[in-house]
CSV table of C-alpha atoms in Angstrom, one decimal:
chain,number,residue,atom,x,y,z
A,242,UNK,CA,2.9,6.1,67.4
A,243,UNK,CA,1.6,9.9,66.7
A,244,UNK,CA,3.4,11.8,63.8
A,245,UNK,CA,4.5,14.9,65.4
A,246,UNK,CA,1.7,17.4,64.0
A,247,UNK,CA,-0.5,15.4,66.2
A,248,UNK,CA,1.4,15.9,69.4
A,249,UNK,CA,1.9,19.5,68.8
A,250,UNK,CA,-1.2,20.7,67.1
A,251,UNK,CA,-4.1,18.4,67.5
A,252,UNK,CA,-6.5,21.0,66.2
A,253,UNK,CA,-4.8,21.3,63.2
A,254,UNK,CA,-5.0,17.5,62.3
A,255,UNK,CA,-8.7,17.9,63.0
A,256,UNK,CA,-9.0,20.8,60.7
A,257,UNK,CA,-6.9,18.8,58.3
A,258,UNK,CA,-9.0,16.0,58.3
A,259,UNK,CA,-12.5,17.1,58.3
A,260,UNK,CA,-10.9,19.5,55.4
A,261,UNK,CA,-10.0,16.2,53.4
A,262,UNK,CA,-13.2,15.0,54.2
A,263,UNK,CA,-15.1,17.9,52.5
A,264,UNK,CA,-12.6,17.8,49.8
A,265,UNK,CA,-13.8,14.3,48.9
A,266,UNK,CA,-17.0,15.2,49.1
A,267,UNK,CA,-16.4,18.0,46.9
A,268,UNK,CA,-15.0,16.1,44.6
A,269,UNK,CA,-17.9,13.8,44.3
A,270,UNK,CA,-20.5,16.1,44.1
A,271,UNK,CA,-22.8,16.0,41.0
A,272,UNK,CA,-22.8,19.5,40.1
A,273,UNK,CA,-20.7,23.2,40.8
A,274,UNK,CA,-23.3,24.3,43.4
A,275,UNK,CA,-23.1,21.6,45.9
A,276,UNK,CA,-18.7,21.9,45.1
A,277,UNK,CA,-18.7,25.4,46.0
A,278,UNK,CA,-21.1,24.9,48.9
A,279,UNK,CA,-19.0,22.3,50.4
A,280,UNK,CA,-15.9,24.7,49.7
A,281,UNK,CA,-17.6,27.1,52.0
A,282,UNK,CA,-17.6,25.0,54.6
A,283,UNK,CA,-14.3,24.3,54.3
A,284,UNK,CA,-13.1,27.8,54.3
A,285,UNK,CA,-15.9,28.5,57.3
A,286,UNK,CA,-13.9,26.0,59.3
A,287,UNK,CA,-10.5,27.4,58.7
A,288,UNK,CA,-11.1,30.9,59.5
A,289,UNK,CA,-13.1,30.1,62.7
A,290,UNK,CA,-10.1,28.1,63.4
A,291,UNK,CA,-7.9,31.0,63.3
A,292,UNK,CA,-9.8,33.4,64.0
A,293,UNK,CA,-10.5,31.3,67.6
A,294,UNK,CA,-6.1,30.5,67.9
A,295,UNK,CA,-5.5,34.4,67.6
A,296,UNK,CA,-8.3,35.3,70.3
A,297,UNK,CA,-7.0,33.1,72.3
A,298,UNK,CA,-3.6,34.0,72.1
A,299,UNK,CA,-4.6,37.9,72.8
A,300,UNK,CA,-6.4,36.9,75.7
A,301,UNK,CA,-3.4,34.6,77.2
A,302,UNK,CA,-0.8,38.1,76.2
A,303,UNK,CA,-3.5,40.0,78.1
A,304,UNK,CA,-3.5,37.9,81.0
A,305,UNK,CA,0.6,37.9,81.4
A,306,UNK,CA,0.5,41.4,81.2
A,307,UNK,CA,-1.8,41.9,83.7
A,308,UNK,CA,-0.3,39.8,86.0
A,309,UNK,CA,3.2,41.2,85.2
A,310,UNK,CA,1.8,44.7,86.1
A,311,UNK,CA,0.3,43.2,89.5
A,312,UNK,CA,3.8,41.9,90.8
């Protein structure tokens, strides 16, 4: 049985999973440079996910506005 967050936001679940995977590797890293690089990867994934979600909502609202103006 899936949890409610998986059924509502599968992309968020994947983001959390990848973040936890990278965090595990960051704590296993032998030096600060490796840890910083892995943390940069996590934040890049997160920022890209937020950007794409925002872009999708903007495009969806534009489509709705166009369809309302046509009717």
